[in-house]
mmCIF file of C-alpha atoms in Angstrom:
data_model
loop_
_atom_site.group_PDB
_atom_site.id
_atom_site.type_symbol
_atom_site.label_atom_id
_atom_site.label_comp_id
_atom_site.label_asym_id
_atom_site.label_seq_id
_atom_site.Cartn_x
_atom_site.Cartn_y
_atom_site.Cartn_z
ATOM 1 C CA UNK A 1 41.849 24.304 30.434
ATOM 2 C CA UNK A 2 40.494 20.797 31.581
ATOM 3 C CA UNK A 3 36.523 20.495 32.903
ATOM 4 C CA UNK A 4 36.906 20.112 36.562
ATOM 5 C CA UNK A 5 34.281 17.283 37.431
ATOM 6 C CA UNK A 6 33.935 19.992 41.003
ATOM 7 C CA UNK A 7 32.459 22.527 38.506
ATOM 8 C CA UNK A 8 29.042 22.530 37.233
ATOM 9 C CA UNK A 9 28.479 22.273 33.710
ATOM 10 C CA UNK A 10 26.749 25.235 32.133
ATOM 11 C CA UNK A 11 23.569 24.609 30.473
ATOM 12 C CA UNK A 12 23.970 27.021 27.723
ATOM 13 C CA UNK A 13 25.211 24.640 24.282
ATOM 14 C CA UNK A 14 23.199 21.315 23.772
ATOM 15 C CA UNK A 15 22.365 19.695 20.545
ATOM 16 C CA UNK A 16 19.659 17.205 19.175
ATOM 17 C CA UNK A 17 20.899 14.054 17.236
ATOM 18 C CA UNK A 18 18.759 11.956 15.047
ATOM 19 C CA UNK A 19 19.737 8.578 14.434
ATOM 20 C CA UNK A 20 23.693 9.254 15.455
ATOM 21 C CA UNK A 21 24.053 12.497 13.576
ATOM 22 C CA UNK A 22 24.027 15.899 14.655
ATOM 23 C CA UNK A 23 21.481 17.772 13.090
ATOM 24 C CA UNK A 24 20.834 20.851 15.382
ATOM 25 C CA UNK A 25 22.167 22.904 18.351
ATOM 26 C CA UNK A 26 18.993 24.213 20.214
ATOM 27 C CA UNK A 27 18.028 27.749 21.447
ATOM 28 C CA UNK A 28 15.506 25.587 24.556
ATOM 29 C CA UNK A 29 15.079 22.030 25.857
ATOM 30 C CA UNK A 30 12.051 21.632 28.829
ATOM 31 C CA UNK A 31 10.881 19.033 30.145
ATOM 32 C CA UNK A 32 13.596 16.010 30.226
ATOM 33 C CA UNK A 33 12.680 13.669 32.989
ATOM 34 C CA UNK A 34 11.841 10.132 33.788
ATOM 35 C CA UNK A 35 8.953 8.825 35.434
ATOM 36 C CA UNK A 36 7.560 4.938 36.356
ATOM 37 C CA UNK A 37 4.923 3.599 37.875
ATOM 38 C CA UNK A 38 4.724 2.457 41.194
ATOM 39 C CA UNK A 39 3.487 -0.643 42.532
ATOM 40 C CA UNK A 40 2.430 -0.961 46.101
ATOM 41 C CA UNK A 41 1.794 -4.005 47.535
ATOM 42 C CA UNK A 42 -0.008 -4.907 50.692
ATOM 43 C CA UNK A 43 0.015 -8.194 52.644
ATOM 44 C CA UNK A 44 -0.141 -9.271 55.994
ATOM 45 C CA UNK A 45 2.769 -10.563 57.886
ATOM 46 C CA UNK A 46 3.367 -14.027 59.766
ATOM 47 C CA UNK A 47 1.792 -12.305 62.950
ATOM 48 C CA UNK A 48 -0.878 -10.929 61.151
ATOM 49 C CA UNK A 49 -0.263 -7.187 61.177
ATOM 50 C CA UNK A 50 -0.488 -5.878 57.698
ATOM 51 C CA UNK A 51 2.598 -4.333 56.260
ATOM 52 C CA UNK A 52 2.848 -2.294 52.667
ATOM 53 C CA UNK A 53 6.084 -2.525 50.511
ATOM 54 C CA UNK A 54 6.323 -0.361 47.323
ATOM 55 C CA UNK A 55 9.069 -1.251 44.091
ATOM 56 C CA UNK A 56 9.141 0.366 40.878
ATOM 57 C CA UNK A 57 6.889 -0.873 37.885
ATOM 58 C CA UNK A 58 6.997 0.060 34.372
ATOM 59 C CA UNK A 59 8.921 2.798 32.784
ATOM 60 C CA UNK A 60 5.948 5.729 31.438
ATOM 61 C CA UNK A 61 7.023 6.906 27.911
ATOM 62 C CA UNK A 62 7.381 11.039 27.968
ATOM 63 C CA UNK A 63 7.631 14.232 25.638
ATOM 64 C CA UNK A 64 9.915 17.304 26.137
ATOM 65 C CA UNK A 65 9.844 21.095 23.829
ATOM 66 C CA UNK A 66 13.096 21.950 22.060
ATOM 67 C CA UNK A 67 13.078 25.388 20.433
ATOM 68 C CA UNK A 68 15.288 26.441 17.348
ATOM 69 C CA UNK A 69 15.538 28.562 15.135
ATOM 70 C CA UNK A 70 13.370 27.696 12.375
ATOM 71 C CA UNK A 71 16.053 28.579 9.391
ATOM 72 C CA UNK A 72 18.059 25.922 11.014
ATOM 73 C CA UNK A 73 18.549 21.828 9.755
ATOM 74 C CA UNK A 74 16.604 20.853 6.909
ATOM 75 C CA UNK A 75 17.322 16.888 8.366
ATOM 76 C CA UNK A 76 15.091 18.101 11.807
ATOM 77 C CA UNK A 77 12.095 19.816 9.053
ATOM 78 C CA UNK A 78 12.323 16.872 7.324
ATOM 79 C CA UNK A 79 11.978 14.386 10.729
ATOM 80 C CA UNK A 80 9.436 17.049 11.878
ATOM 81 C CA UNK A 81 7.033 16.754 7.934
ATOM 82 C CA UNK A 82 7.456 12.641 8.348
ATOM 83 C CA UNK A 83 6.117 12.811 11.435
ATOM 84 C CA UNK A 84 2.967 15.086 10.110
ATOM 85 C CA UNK A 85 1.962 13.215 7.138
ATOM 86 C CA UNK A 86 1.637 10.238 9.505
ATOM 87 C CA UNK A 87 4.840 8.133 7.848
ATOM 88 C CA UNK A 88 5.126 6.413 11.201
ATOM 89 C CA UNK A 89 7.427 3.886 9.942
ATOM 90 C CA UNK A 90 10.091 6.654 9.180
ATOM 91 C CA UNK A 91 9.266 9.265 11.325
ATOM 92 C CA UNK A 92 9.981 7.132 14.935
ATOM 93 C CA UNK A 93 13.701 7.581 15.294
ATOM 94 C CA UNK A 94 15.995 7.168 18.474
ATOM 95 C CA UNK A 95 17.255 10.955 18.994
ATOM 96 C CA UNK A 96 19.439 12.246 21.828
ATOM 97 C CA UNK A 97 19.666 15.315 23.298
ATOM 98 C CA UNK A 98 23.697 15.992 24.317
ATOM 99 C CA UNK A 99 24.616 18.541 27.297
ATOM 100 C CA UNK A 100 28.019 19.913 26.414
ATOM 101 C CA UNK A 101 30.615 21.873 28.181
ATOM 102 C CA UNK A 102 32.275 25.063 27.467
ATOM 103 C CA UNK A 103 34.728 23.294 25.222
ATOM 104 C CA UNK A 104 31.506 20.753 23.396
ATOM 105 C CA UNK A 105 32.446 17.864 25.142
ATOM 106 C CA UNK A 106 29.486 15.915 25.790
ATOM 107 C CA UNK A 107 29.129 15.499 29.491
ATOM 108 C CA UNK A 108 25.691 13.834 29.419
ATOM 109 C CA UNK A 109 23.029 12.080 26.840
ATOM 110 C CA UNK A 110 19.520 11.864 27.186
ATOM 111 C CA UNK A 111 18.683 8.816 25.034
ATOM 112 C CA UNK A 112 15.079 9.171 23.540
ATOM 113 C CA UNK A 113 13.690 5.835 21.635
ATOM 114 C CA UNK A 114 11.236 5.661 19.441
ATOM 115 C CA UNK A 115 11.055 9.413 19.184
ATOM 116 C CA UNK A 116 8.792 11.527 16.656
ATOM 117 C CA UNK A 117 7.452 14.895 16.681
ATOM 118 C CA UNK A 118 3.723 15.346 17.882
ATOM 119 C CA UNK A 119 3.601 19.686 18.056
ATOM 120 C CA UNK A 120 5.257 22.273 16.245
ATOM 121 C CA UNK A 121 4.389 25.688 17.284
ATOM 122 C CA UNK A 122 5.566 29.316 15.441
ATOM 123 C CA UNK A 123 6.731 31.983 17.981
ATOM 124 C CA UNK A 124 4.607 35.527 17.137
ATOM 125 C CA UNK A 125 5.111 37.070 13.789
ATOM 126 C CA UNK A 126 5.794 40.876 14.400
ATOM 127 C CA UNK A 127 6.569 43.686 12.077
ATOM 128 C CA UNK A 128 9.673 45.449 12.632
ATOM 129 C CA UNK A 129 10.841 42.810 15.395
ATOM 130 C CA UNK A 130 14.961 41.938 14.811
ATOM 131 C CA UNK A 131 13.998 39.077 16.784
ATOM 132 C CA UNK A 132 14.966 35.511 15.336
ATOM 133 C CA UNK A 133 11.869 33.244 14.064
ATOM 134 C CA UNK A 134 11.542 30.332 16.414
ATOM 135 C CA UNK A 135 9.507 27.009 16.913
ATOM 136 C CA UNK A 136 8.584 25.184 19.552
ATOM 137 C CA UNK A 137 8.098 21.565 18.730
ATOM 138 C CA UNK A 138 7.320 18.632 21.372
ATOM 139 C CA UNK A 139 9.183 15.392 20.708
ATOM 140 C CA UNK A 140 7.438 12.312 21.834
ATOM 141 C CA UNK A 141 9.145 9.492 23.174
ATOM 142 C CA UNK A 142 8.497 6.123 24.198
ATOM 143 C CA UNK A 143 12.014 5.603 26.486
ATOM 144 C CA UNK A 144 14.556 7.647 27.806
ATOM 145 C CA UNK A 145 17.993 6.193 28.870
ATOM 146 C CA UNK A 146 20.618 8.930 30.687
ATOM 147 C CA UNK A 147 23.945 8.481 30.053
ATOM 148 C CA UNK A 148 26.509 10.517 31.813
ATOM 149 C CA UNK A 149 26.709 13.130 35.027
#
């Protein structure tokens, strides 16, 4: 059975790419947005009564939290280590996160350049929990382009 574009696509399977390649399907993604600046500008008209006109300025870079599972893609520990030890040069990669449908077609992209990892947090250890191990980690970003929807 076909998507209907009339239904709304469930957020429930989205994956991370690094670089073009799939290297993890994700438990959490917060925080995807896009902000600018604004610019206001003030003047007064022929007649002399002021008037104020706004239009958008720069783009602001942003961050979002992914969690995963953290016995999951050794590619994403690796990204995650580069970005650590301060190998800047390796560690800033254009990653997308990818909204899929019930059948994993992608059905939108949010296009992150010049994207490394600035957090990585450990859920609670607990003894006896059947709970999965998972991390938080914030990805850091200095454009986002949305493709799709």
């Amino acid at each position: 059975m076909a998507f209907n574009k009339a239904d709304s696509a469930a957020a429930h399977n989205f994956g991370l790419q690094i670089d073009g390649t799939t290297v993890e399907y994700l438990q959490r993604v917060s925080g995807l947005g896009q902000e600018q600046d604004v610019i206001e500008f003030k003047q007064n008209s022929a007649k002399g009564q002021p008037a104020t006109a706004k239009m958008p300025g720069v783009a602001k870079a942003g961050e979002i939290q992914v969690v995963r599972a953290t016995t999951q893609s050794q590619a994403f520990s690796d990204w995650i280590k580069k970005s650590f030890e301060g190998d800047m040069s390796s560690a800033r990669k254009n990653a997308t996160i990818i909204q899929m449908d019930y059948q994993n077609n992608p059905v939108r992209r949010f296009n992150l350049r010049n994207a490394w990892c600035s957090s990585q947090k450990f859920d609670d250890l607990e003894a006896g929990s059947t709970s999965p191990v998972t991390e938080t980690v914030t990805i850091t970003y200095e454009e986002m382009k949305v493709e799709g929807g």
